[in-house]
Coordinates of N, CA and C in Angstrom, one line a residue:
Chain V
X7 N -106.0 -119.7 -189.0 CA -107.5 -119.8 -189.1 C -108.1 -120.4 -187.9
X8 N -109.2 -119.9 -187.4 CA -109.9 -120.5 -186.3 C -110.5 -121.8 -186.7
X9 N -110.6 -122.7 -185.8 CA -111.2 -124.0 -186.1 C -112.7 -123.9 -186.5
X10 N -113.4 -123.0 -185.9 CA -114.8 -122.7 -186.2 C -115.0 -121.2 -186.2
X11 N -115.6 -120.7 -187.2 CA -115.8 -119.3 -187.3 C -117.2 -119.0 -187.6
X12 N -117.7 -118.0 -186.9 CA -119.1 -117.4 -187.2 C -119.0 -115.9 -187.3
X13 N -119.8 -115.4 -188.1 CA -120.0 -113.9 -188.2 C -120.7 -113.5 -186.9
X14 N -120.1 -112.6 -186.1 CA -120.8 -112.3 -184.8 C -122.1 -111.5 -185.0
X15 N -122.3 -110.9 -186.2 CA -123.5 -110.1 -186.4 C -123.3 -108.7 -185.6
X16 N -124.4 -108.1 -185.2 CA -125.7 -108.6 -185.2 C -126.4 -108.6 -186.6
X17 N -127.3 -109.6 -186.9 CA -128.1 -109.5 -188.0 C -129.4 -109.0 -187.5
X18 N -129.8 -107.8 -188.1 CA -131.0 -107.1 -187.7 C -132.0 -107.3 -188.9
X19 N -133.1 -108.1 -188.6 CA -134.0 -108.4 -189.7 C -135.4 -108.1 -189.3
X20 N -136.3 -107.7 -190.2 CA -137.7 -107.5 -189.8 C -138.4 -108.8 -189.6
X21 N -139.5 -108.7 -188.9 CA -140.3 -109.9 -188.7 C -140.8 -110.4 -190.1
X22 N -140.8 -111.7 -190.2 CA -141.3 -112.3 -191.4 C -140.2 -112.5 -192.5
X23 N -139.0 -111.9 -192.2 CA -137.9 -112.1 -193.2 C -137.3 -113.5 -193.0
X24 N -136.6 -113.8 -194.1 CA -135.8 -115.0 -194.1 C -134.3 -114.6 -193.8
X25 N -133.6 -115.4 -193.0 CA -132.2 -115.0 -192.6 C -131.4 -116.3 -192.6
X26 N -130.2 -116.2 -193.0 CA -129.3 -117.4 -193.0 C -128.0 -117.0 -192.4
X27 N -127.5 -118.0 -191.6 CA -126.1 -117.8 -191.0 C -125.3 -119.0 -191.5
X28 N -124.0 -118.7 -191.6 CA -123.0 -119.8 -191.9 C -122.1 -120.0 -190.8
X29 N -121.5 -121.1 -190.7 CA -120.4 -121.4 -189.8 C -119.4 -122.2 -190.5
X30 N -118.2 -121.7 -190.6 CA -117.1 -122.4 -191.3 C -116.3 -123.2 -190.4
X31 N -115.7 -124.3 -190.8 CA -114.9 -125.1 -190.0 C -113.6 -125.5 -190.8
X32 N -112.5 -125.7 -190.0 CA -111.2 -125.9 -190.7 C -110.8 -127.4 -190.9
X33 N -111.4 -128.2 -190.0 CA -110.9 -129.6 -190.0 C -111.8 -130.4 -191.0
X34 N -111.3 -130.9 -192.1 CA -112.1 -131.6 -193.0 C -112.5 -133.0 -192.5
X35 N -111.9 -133.4 -191.4 CA -112.4 -134.7 -190.8 C -113.5 -134.6 -189.8
X36 N -114.0 -133.4 -189.7 CA -115.2 -133.1 -188.8 C -116.3 -134.0 -189.1
X37 N -116.9 -134.6 -188.0 CA -117.9 -135.6 -188.2 C -119.3 -135.2 -187.9
X38 N -119.5 -134.4 -187.0 CA -120.9 -134.1 -186.6 C -121.0 -132.6 -186.2
X39 N -122.2 -132.1 -186.4 CA -122.5 -130.7 -186.4 C -123.8 -130.4 -185.7
X40 N -123.8 -129.3 -185.0 CA -125.1 -128.9 -184.3 C -125.2 -127.4 -184.3
X41 N -126.5 -127.0 -184.2 CA -126.8 -125.6 -183.9 C -127.5 -125.5 -182.6
X42 N -127.0 -124.6 -181.8 CA -127.6 -124.3 -180.5 C -128.1 -122.8 -180.5
X43 N -129.1 -122.6 -179.7 CA -129.6 -121.2 -179.6 C -129.3 -120.8 -178.1
X44 N -128.9 -119.5 -178.0 CA -128.6 -119.0 -176.6 C -129.2 -117.7 -176.4
X45 N -130.2 -117.6 -175.5 CA -130.8 -116.3 -175.2 C -129.9 -115.6 -174.2
X46 N -130.0 -114.3 -174.2 CA -129.2 -113.4 -173.3 C -129.2 -113.9 -171.9
X47 N -128.0 -114.2 -171.4 CA -127.8 -114.6 -170.0 C -128.5 -115.9 -169.6
X48 N -128.7 -116.8 -170.7 CA -129.3 -118.1 -170.5 C -128.3 -119.2 -171.0
X49 N -128.7 -120.4 -170.7 CA -127.8 -121.5 -171.2 C -128.1 -121.8 -172.7
X50 N -127.1 -122.4 -173.4 CA -127.3 -122.8 -174.8 C -128.3 -123.9 -174.8
X51 N -129.2 -123.9 -175.8 CA -130.2 -125.0 -175.9 C -130.1 -125.5 -177.3
X52 N -130.1 -126.9 -177.4 CA -130.0 -127.5 -178.7 C -131.1 -127.1 -179.6
X53 N -130.8 -126.6 -180.8 CA -131.8 -126.3 -181.8 C -132.0 -127.5 -182.7
X54 N -130.9 -127.9 -183.3 CA -130.9 -129.1 -184.2 C -129.6 -129.6 -184.5
X55 N -129.5 -130.9 -184.8 CA -128.3 -131.5 -185.4 C -128.3 -131.2 -186.9
X56 N -127.2 -131.3 -187.5 CA -127.1 -131.0 -188.9 C -126.6 -132.3 -189.6
X57 N -127.5 -132.8 -190.5 CA -127.2 -134.1 -191.1 C -126.7 -133.8 -192.6
X58 N -126.0 -134.8 -193.0 CA -125.3 -134.6 -194.4 C -126.3 -134.3 -195.4
X59 N -127.5 -134.9 -195.3 CA -128.5 -134.6 -196.3 C -129.3 -133.4 -196.1
X60 N -129.0 -132.6 -195.0 CA -129.8 -131.5 -194.7 C -131.0 -131.9 -193.9
X61 N -131.5 -131.0 -193.1 CA -132.7 -131.3 -192.3 C -133.4 -130.1 -192.0
X62 N -134.7 -130.3 -191.7 CA -135.6 -129.2 -191.5 C -136.5 -129.5 -190.3
X63 N -136.7 -128.4 -189.5 CA -137.6 -128.5 -188.4 C -138.5 -127.2 -188.4
X64 N -139.6 -127.4 -188.9 CA -140.5 -126.2 -189.0 C -139.9 -125.1 -189.8
X65 N -139.7 -123.9 -189.3 CA -139.1 -122.8 -190.0 C -137.6 -122.8 -190.1
X66 N -137.0 -123.8 -189.5 CA -135.5 -123.9 -189.5 C -135.0 -125.0 -190.4
X67 N -134.0 -124.6 -191.2 CA -133.4 -125.6 -192.1 C -131.9 -125.5 -191.9
X68 N -131.3 -126.7 -191.6 CA -129.8 -126.8 -191.5 C -129.2 -127.5 -192.6
X69 N -128.1 -127.1 -193.1 CA -127.5 -127.8 -194.2 C -126.0 -127.9 -194.0
X70 N -125.4 -128.9 -194.6 CA -123.9 -129.1 -194.4 C -123.3 -129.1 -195.8
X71 N -122.3 -128.3 -196.0 CA -121.5 -128.3 -197.3 C -120.1 -128.8 -197.0
X72 N -119.9 -130.1 -197.2 CA -118.6 -130.6 -196.8 C -117.5 -130.1 -197.8
X73 N -117.8 -129.9 -199.0 CA -116.8 -129.5 -200.0 C -116.2 -128.1 -199.6
X74 N -117.1 -127.2 -199.1 CA -116.6 -125.9 -198.8 C -116.5 -125.7 -197.2
X75 N -116.8 -126.8 -196.5 CA -116.6 -126.9 -195.1 C -117.3 -125.8 -194.3
X76 N -118.6 -125.8 -194.5 CA -119.4 -124.9 -193.7 C -120.8 -125.6 -193.5
X77 N -121.4 -125.1 -192.4 CA -122.8 -125.5 -192.1 C -123.6 -124.2 -192.1
X78 N -124.9 -124.3 -192.4 CA -125.7 -123.2 -192.5 C -127.0 -123.4 -191.7
X79 N -127.6 -122.3 -191.3 CA -128.9 -122.3 -190.6 C -129.8 -121.3 -191.3
X80 N -130.9 -121.7 -191.8 CA -131.8 -120.8 -192.5 C -133.1 -120.7 -191.6
X81 N -133.5 -119.5 -191.3 CA -134.7 -119.3 -190.6 C -135.7 -118.5 -191.4
X82 N -136.9 -119.1 -191.7 CA -137.9 -118.5 -192.5 C -138.9 -117.9 -191.6
X83 N -139.6 -116.8 -192.1 CA -140.7 -116.2 -191.4 C -140.3 -115.8 -190.0
X84 N -139.2 -115.1 -189.9 CA -138.6 -114.8 -188.6 C -139.7 -114.2 -187.6
X85 N -139.6 -114.6 -186.4 CA -140.4 -114.2 -185.3 C -139.6 -113.4 -184.3
X86 N -140.2 -112.5 -183.6 CA -139.5 -111.7 -182.5 C -138.8 -112.7 -181.6
X87 N -139.5 -113.8 -181.3 CA -138.9 -114.8 -180.4 C -137.7 -115.5 -180.9
X88 N -137.4 -115.3 -182.2 CA -136.1 -115.9 -182.7 C -134.9 -115.1 -182.3
X89 N -135.1 -113.9 -181.8 CA -134.0 -113.1 -181.4 C -133.1 -113.8 -180.3
X90 N -131.9 -114.1 -180.7 CA -131.0 -114.9 -179.8 C -129.6 -114.9 -180.5
X91 N -128.7 -115.6 -179.8 CA -127.4 -115.9 -180.4 C -127.4 -117.3 -180.8
X92 N -126.9 -117.6 -182.0 CA -126.9 -119.0 -182.5 C -125.5 -119.5 -182.6
X93 N -125.3 -120.6 -181.9 CA -123.9 -121.1 -181.8 C -123.8 -122.4 -182.7
X94 N -122.7 -122.5 -183.4 CA -122.5 -123.8 -184.0 C -121.5 -124.6 -183.2
X95 N -121.7 -125.9 -183.3 CA -120.8 -126.8 -182.6 C -120.3 -127.8 -183.7
X96 N -119.0 -128.0 -183.7 CA -118.4 -129.0 -184.6 C -117.6 -130.0 -183.9
X97 N -117.8 -131.2 -184.2 CA -117.1 -132.3 -183.6 C -116.2 -133.0 -184.6
X98 N -114.9 -133.3 -184.2 CA -114.0 -134.0 -185.1 C -113.4 -135.1 -184.3
X99 N -112.8 -136.1 -184.9 CA -112.2 -137.2 -184.2 C -111.1 -136.6 -183.3
X100 N -111.0 -137.2 -182.1 CA -109.9 -136.8 -181.2 C -110.3 -136.4 -179.9
X101 N -111.5 -136.9 -179.4 CA -111.8 -136.6 -178.0 C -112.2 -135.2 -177.8
X102 N -112.0 -134.7 -176.6 CA -112.5 -133.4 -176.2 C -111.8 -132.3 -177.0
X103 N -110.6 -132.6 -177.4 CA -109.8 -131.5 -178.1 C -110.5 -131.1 -179.4
X104 N -111.4 -132.0 -179.8 CA -112.0 -131.7 -181.1 C -113.5 -131.4 -181.1
X105 N -113.9 -130.9 -180.0 CA -115.3 -130.4 -179.9 C -115.2 -128.9 -179.8
X106 N -115.6 -128.2 -180.8 CA -115.4 -126.8 -180.8 C -116.7 -126.0 -181.0
X107 N -116.9 -125.1 -180.1 CA -118.1 -124.2 -180.1 C -117.7 -122.9 -180.8
X108 N -118.5 -122.5 -181.7 CA -118.4 -121.1 -182.3 C -118.7 -120.1 -181.3
X109 N -118.3 -118.9 -181.5 CA -118.6 -117.8 -180.6 C -120.0 -117.2 -180.8
X110 N -120.7 -117.6 -181.9 CA -122.1 -117.3 -182.0 C -122.4 -116.1 -183.0
X111 N -123.5 -116.2 -183.6 CA -124.1 -115.1 -184.4 C -125.3 -114.6 -183.7
X112 N -125.3 -113.3 -183.5 CA -126.5 -112.7 -182.9 C -127.5 -112.2 -183.9
X113 N -128.8 -112.7 -183.6 CA -129.9 -112.3 -184.5 C -130.9 -111.4 -183.7
X114 N -131.2 -110.3 -184.3 CA -132.2 -109.4 -183.7 C -133.4 -109.3 -184.7
X115 N -134.5 -109.8 -184.3 CA -135.7 -109.6 -185.2 C -136.5 -108.4 -184.7
X116 N -136.7 -107.5 -185.7 CA -137.3 -106.2 -185.4 C -138.8 -106.1 -185.8
X117 N -139.6 -105.6 -184.9 CA -141.0 -105.5 -185.3 C -141.3 -104.7 -186.5
Chain R
X16 N -136.5 -130.5 -171.2 CA -135.9 -130.1 -169.9 C -135.0 -131.4 -169.5
X17 N -133.7 -131.2 -169.4 CA -132.8 -132.3 -169.1 C -132.6 -132.5 -167.6
X18 N -133.4 -131.7 -166.8 CA -133.3 -131.9 -165.3 C -132.0 -131.6 -164.7
X19 N -131.4 -130.5 -165.2 CA -130.1 -130.1 -164.7 C -130.2 -128.8 -163.9
X20 N -129.7 -128.8 -162.7 CA -129.7 -127.6 -161.9 C -128.2 -127.3 -161.5
X21 N -128.0 -126.0 -161.3 CA -126.7 -125.5 -160.9 C -126.8 -124.6 -159.6
X22 N -125.9 -124.7 -158.7 CA -125.9 -123.8 -157.6 C -124.5 -123.5 -157.1
X23 N -124.3 -122.2 -156.7 CA -125.3 -121.2 -156.7 C -125.4 -120.6 -158.1
X24 N -126.4 -119.8 -158.4 CA -126.6 -119.2 -159.7 C -125.7 -118.0 -159.9
X25 N -125.5 -117.3 -158.8 CA -124.6 -116.1 -158.8 C -123.7 -116.2 -157.6
X26 N -122.4 -115.8 -157.8 CA -121.5 -115.7 -156.7 C -120.5 -114.7 -156.9
X27 N -120.2 -113.9 -155.9 CA -119.2 -112.9 -155.9 C -118.2 -113.3 -154.8
X28 N -116.9 -113.5 -155.1 CA -116.0 -113.9 -154.1 C -114.7 -113.1 -154.3
X29 N -113.8 -113.3 -153.4 CA -112.5 -112.5 -153.4 C -111.4 -113.4 -153.9
X30 N -110.4 -112.8 -154.5 CA -109.2 -113.5 -155.0 C -108.6 -114.3 -153.8
X31 N -108.2 -115.5 -154.1 CA -107.6 -116.4 -153.2 C -108.5 -117.3 -152.4
X32 N -109.8 -117.1 -152.5 CA -110.7 -117.9 -151.7 C -111.1 -119.2 -152.5
X33 N -111.4 -120.3 -151.9 CA -111.9 -121.5 -152.6 C -113.4 -121.3 -152.9
X34 N -113.7 -121.8 -154.0 CA -115.1 -121.8 -154.5 C -115.5 -123.1 -155.0
X35 N -116.7 -123.6 -154.7 CA -117.2 -124.9 -155.2 C -118.6 -124.6 -155.9
X36 N -118.7 -125.0 -157.1 CA -119.9 -124.9 -157.8 C -120.5 -126.4 -158.0
X37 N -121.8 -126.4 -157.9 CA -122.5 -127.7 -157.9 C -123.4 -127.9 -159.1
X38 N -123.3 -129.0 -159.7 CA -124.2 -129.4 -160.8 C -124.9 -130.7 -160.4
X39 N -126.2 -130.6 -160.5 CA -127.1 -131.8 -160.1 C -128.0 -132.1 -161.3
X40 N -128.1 -133.4 -161.6 CA -129.0 -133.9 -162.6 C -129.9 -135.0 -162.1
X41 N -131.0 -135.1 -162.6 CA -132.1 -136.0 -162.1 C -132.3 -137.2 -163.0
X42 N -131.6 -137.3 -164.1 CA -131.9 -138.3 -165.1 C -130.9 -139.4 -165.3
X43 N -129.9 -139.5 -164.3 CA -129.0 -140.6 -164.3 C -128.1 -140.7 -165.5
X44 N -127.8 -139.5 -166.1 CA -126.9 -139.6 -167.2 C -125.4 -139.9 -166.8
X45 N -124.7 -140.6 -167.6 CA -123.4 -141.0 -167.2 C -122.4 -139.9 -167.4
X46 N -122.5 -139.1 -168.5 CA -121.5 -138.2 -168.9 C -121.9 -136.8 -168.5
X47 N -121.0 -136.1 -167.8 CA -121.2 -134.7 -167.4 C -120.0 -133.9 -167.7
X48 N -120.2 -132.6 -167.9 CA -119.2 -131.7 -168.3 C -119.3 -130.3 -167.6
X49 N -118.1 -129.7 -167.4 CA -118.1 -128.3 -167.0 C -117.4 -127.5 -168.1
X50 N -118.1 -126.4 -168.4 CA -117.6 -125.4 -169.4 C -117.6 -124.0 -168.8
X51 N -116.7 -123.2 -169.3 CA -116.8 -121.7 -169.0 C -117.1 -121.0 -170.3
X52 N -117.8 -119.9 -170.2 CA -118.1 -119.0 -171.4 C -117.7 -117.6 -171.1
X53 N -116.8 -117.1 -172.0 CA -116.3 -115.8 -171.8 C -116.5 -115.0 -173.1
X54 N -116.7 -113.7 -173.1 CA -116.8 -112.9 -174.3 C -115.7 -113.1 -175.3
X55 N -116.0 -113.3 -176.5 CA -115.0 -113.5 -177.6 C -114.5 -115.0 -177.7
X56 N -115.0 -115.8 -176.8 CA -114.6 -117.2 -176.8 C -115.9 -118.1 -176.9
X57 N -115.7 -119.2 -177.6 CA -116.8 -120.2 -177.6 C -116.7 -120.8 -176.2
X58 N -117.7 -121.6 -175.9 CA -117.7 -122.4 -174.7 C -116.4 -123.3 -174.7
X59 N -115.7 -123.3 -173.5 CA -114.5 -124.1 -173.4 C -114.6 -125.1 -172.3
X60 N -114.2 -126.3 -172.6 CA -114.3 -127.4 -171.6 C -113.3 -127.3 -170.5
X61 N -113.7 -127.4 -169.3 CA -112.8 -127.4 -168.2 C -112.5 -128.8 -167.7
X62 N -113.5 -129.6 -167.4 CA -113.3 -131.0 -167.0 C -114.6 -131.7 -167.4
X63 N -114.4 -133.1 -167.5 CA -115.6 -133.9 -167.8 C -115.5 -135.2 -167.0
X64 N -116.6 -135.9 -167.0 CA -116.7 -137.1 -166.2 C -117.4 -138.2 -167.1
X65 N -116.8 -139.4 -166.9 CA -117.4 -140.6 -167.6 C -118.3 -141.3 -166.7
X66 N -118.2 -141.0 -165.4 CA -119.0 -141.7 -164.4 C -118.5 -141.4 -163.0
X67 N -119.1 -142.1 -162.0 CA -118.7 -141.9 -160.6 C -117.2 -142.1 -160.5
X68 N -116.5 -141.1 -159.9 CA -115.1 -141.1 -159.6 C -114.3 -141.2 -160.9
X69 N -114.8 -140.9 -162.0 CA -114.1 -141.1 -163.3 C -114.1 -139.7 -164.0
X70 N -113.0 -139.0 -163.9 CA -113.0 -137.6 -164.5 C -111.7 -137.4 -165.3
X71 N -111.8 -136.4 -166.1 CA -110.6 -136.1 -166.9 C -110.6 -134.6 -167.2
X72 N -109.4 -134.1 -167.6 CA -109.2 -132.7 -167.9 C -109.7 -132.3 -169.3
X73 N -110.1 -131.1 -169.4 CA -110.5 -130.5 -170.6 C -109.4 -129.5 -171.1
X74 N -109.9 -128.6 -171.9 CA -109.0 -127.6 -172.6 C -108.4 -126.6 -171.6
X75 N -109.2 -126.2 -170.6 CA -108.8 -125.1 -169.7 C -108.9 -125.5 -168.3
X76 N -108.2 -126.6 -167.9 CA -108.4 -127.2 -166.6 C -107.5 -126.6 -165.5
X77 N -106.5 -125.8 -165.8 CA -105.6 -125.3 -164.8 C -106.3 -124.4 -163.8
X78 N -106.1 -124.7 -162.5 CA -106.8 -123.9 -161.5 C -108.1 -124.4 -161.1
X79 N -108.5 -125.5 -161.7 CA -109.8 -126.2 -161.4 C -109.6 -127.6 -161.0
X80 N -110.5 -128.1 -160.1 CA -110.6 -129.6 -159.9 C -112.1 -129.9 -159.8
X81 N -112.3 -131.2 -160.0 CA -113.7 -131.7 -160.0 C -113.8 -133.0 -159.2
X82 N -115.0 -133.3 -158.8 CA -115.3 -134.5 -158.1 C -116.7 -135.0 -158.5
X83 N -116.8 -136.3 -158.5 CA -118.1 -136.9 -158.8 C -118.2 -138.2 -158.0
X84 N -118.8 -138.0 -156.8 CA -119.0 -139.1 -155.9 C -120.3 -139.8 -156.1
X85 N -121.2 -139.2 -156.7 CA -122.6 -139.7 -157.0 C -122.9 -139.4 -158.5
X86 N -123.6 -140.3 -159.1 CA -124.0 -140.1 -160.5 C -124.6 -138.7 -160.7
X87 N -125.5 -138.3 -159.8 CA -126.2 -137.1 -160.0 C -125.5 -135.8 -159.8
X88 N -124.3 -135.8 -159.1 CA -123.7 -134.6 -158.7 C -122.3 -134.5 -159.3
X89 N -121.9 -133.3 -159.9 CA -120.6 -133.1 -160.4 C -120.2 -131.7 -159.9
X90 N -119.1 -131.7 -159.1 CA -118.7 -130.5 -158.4 C -117.5 -129.9 -159.1
X91 N -117.4 -128.6 -159.2 CA -116.3 -127.9 -159.8 C -115.7 -127.0 -158.7
X92 N -114.4 -127.2 -158.4 CA -113.8 -126.4 -157.3 C -112.7 -125.5 -157.9
X93 N -112.7 -124.3 -157.5 CA -111.6 -123.4 -157.8 C -110.9 -123.3 -156.5
X94 N -109.7 -123.8 -156.5 CA -108.9 -124.0 -155.2 C -108.6 -122.7 -154.6
X95 N -108.2 -121.7 -155.5 CA -107.8 -120.4 -155.0 C -108.2 -119.4 -156.2
X96 N -109.4 -118.9 -156.0 CA -110.0 -118.1 -157.2 C -109.1 -116.9 -157.6
X97 N -109.0 -116.7 -158.9 CA -108.3 -115.5 -159.4 C -109.3 -114.7 -160.3
X98 N -108.9 -113.5 -160.6 CA -109.8 -112.7 -161.4 C -110.1 -113.2 -162.8
X99 N -109.1 -114.0 -163.3 CA -109.2 -114.5 -164.6 C -110.3 -115.7 -164.7
X100 N -110.7 -116.1 -163.5 CA -111.7 -117.1 -163.4 C -113.1 -116.5 -163.3
X101 N -113.2 -115.2 -163.4 CA -114.5 -114.5 -163.5 C -115.1 -115.0 -164.8
X102 N -116.3 -115.6 -164.8 CA -116.9 -116.2 -166.0 C -118.3 -116.7 -165.7
X103 N -118.9 -117.2 -166.7 CA -120.1 -117.9 -166.6 C -119.8 -119.4 -166.8
X104 N -120.2 -120.2 -165.8 CA -119.9 -121.6 -165.8 C -121.2 -122.4 -166.1
X105 N -121.0 -123.3 -167.1 CA -122.2 -124.1 -167.5 C -121.8 -125.6 -167.3
X106 N -122.7 -126.3 -166.7 CA -122.6 -127.7 -166.6 C -123.4 -128.3 -167.7
X107 N -123.1 -129.5 -168.2 CA -123.8 -130.1 -169.2 C -123.8 -131.6 -169.0
X108 N -124.9 -132.3 -169.5 CA -124.9 -133.7 -169.5 C -124.9 -134.2 -171.0
X109 N -124.3 -135.4 -171.2 CA -124.3 -136.0 -172.5 C -125.2 -137.1 -172.5
X110 N -126.0 -137.2 -173.6 CA -127.1 -138.2 -173.6 C -126.7 -139.6 -174.1
X111 N -125.7 -139.7 -175.0 CA -125.5 -141.1 -175.5 C -124.1 -141.2 -176.2
X112 N -123.7 -142.4 -176.3 CA -122.5 -142.6 -177.2 C -121.2 -142.4 -176.6
X113 N -121.1 -141.8 -175.4 CA -119.8 -141.5 -174.8 C -119.4 -140.1 -175.1
X114 N -118.5 -139.6 -174.3 CA -118.1 -138.2 -174.5 C -117.6 -137.9 -175.8
X115 N -118.1 -136.9 -176.4 CA -117.6 -136.4 -177.7 C -117.7 -137.3 -178.9
X116 N -118.4 -138.3 -178.7 CA -118.7 -139.1 -179.9 C -119.7 -138.4 -180.8
X117 N -119.8 -138.8 -182.0 CA -120.7 -138.1 -182.9 C -122.2 -138.1 -182.5
X118 N -122.5 -139.1 -181.7 CA -123.9 -139.3 -181.2 C -124.2 -138.6 -179.9
X119 N -123.1 -138.1 -179.2 CA -123.3 -137.5 -177.9 C -123.9 -136.1 -178.1
X120 N -125.1 -135.9 -177.6 CA -125.7 -134.6 -177.6 C -125.7 -134.0 -176.2
X121 N -125.3 -132.8 -176.1 CA -125.2 -132.2 -174.8 C -126.3 -131.2 -174.5
X122 N -126.7 -131.3 -173.2 CA -127.8 -130.4 -172.7 C -127.2 -129.6 -171.5
X123 N -127.5 -128.3 -171.5 CA -126.8 -127.5 -170.5 C -127.7 -127.1 -169.3
X124 N -127.1 -126.9 -168.2 CA -127.7 -126.3 -167.0 C -127.9 -124.8 -167.2
X125 N -128.5 -124.2 -166.2 CA -128.8 -122.7 -166.4 C -127.6 -121.8 -166.2
X126 N -126.5 -122.3 -165.7 CA -125.3 -121.5 -165.5 C -125.1 -120.9 -164.1
X127 N -123.8 -120.7 -163.8 CA -123.5 -119.9 -162.6 C -122.6 -118.8 -163.0
X128 N -123.0 -117.6 -162.6 CA -122.3 -116.4 -162.9 C -121.3 -116.1 -161.8
X129 N -120.0 -116.2 -162.0 CA -119.0 -116.1 -160.9 C -118.2 -114.8 -161.2
X130 N -118.1 -114.0 -160.1 CA -117.3 -112.8 -160.2 C -116.2 -112.9 -159.1
X131 N -115.0 -112.8 -159.5 CA -113.8 -112.9 -158.5 C -113.2 -111.5 -158.5
X132 N -113.3 -110.9 -157.3 CA -112.8 -109.5 -157.1 C -111.4 -109.5 -156.7

């Protein structure tokens, strides 16, 4: 099993739709979690950290489910500008060996 | 904007030649990282730095070396480039807490697209 797994997609959704992605992780000792957004041929940009209690930033909601070992990202009222690849990052104890980037989920918002 | 620039942004080189990529930051961050990104792989760490002249290997360090003689510059060198090193290279800075701690948040430069023929 991969340490961090994401559905590569693409998720094709109409404007205004709600879409959710999950990212599963294998190490139960994982400590911190992030979502990054990466536009085509650009650098990853931090979207949000994921807190145990869940957190929201405008149309974006991130949640952590420790029991089932996954994090989720919910995007409401999708915009064309949300089209991108969403990367999850999982950190576990153990230095650099335990920082794992997912391969990303591609989202395409359609007019 | 974390004030990170990378140069060159694009480079095509031939197998066996040395290549140096530069990462420059303007905000005096202590921690810096070099990653490569390839299709089907998440970002993978090549080398990282705790500070001036203080560096360590990452997951995929074979064939790469780094140097950090000033806080603001972190150089990545491919001693003798191979086709397997064709990739997109990202530099990143870490904002707090030390490398890979739970509080360390990384911000990335714009990337260098390297092709080794």
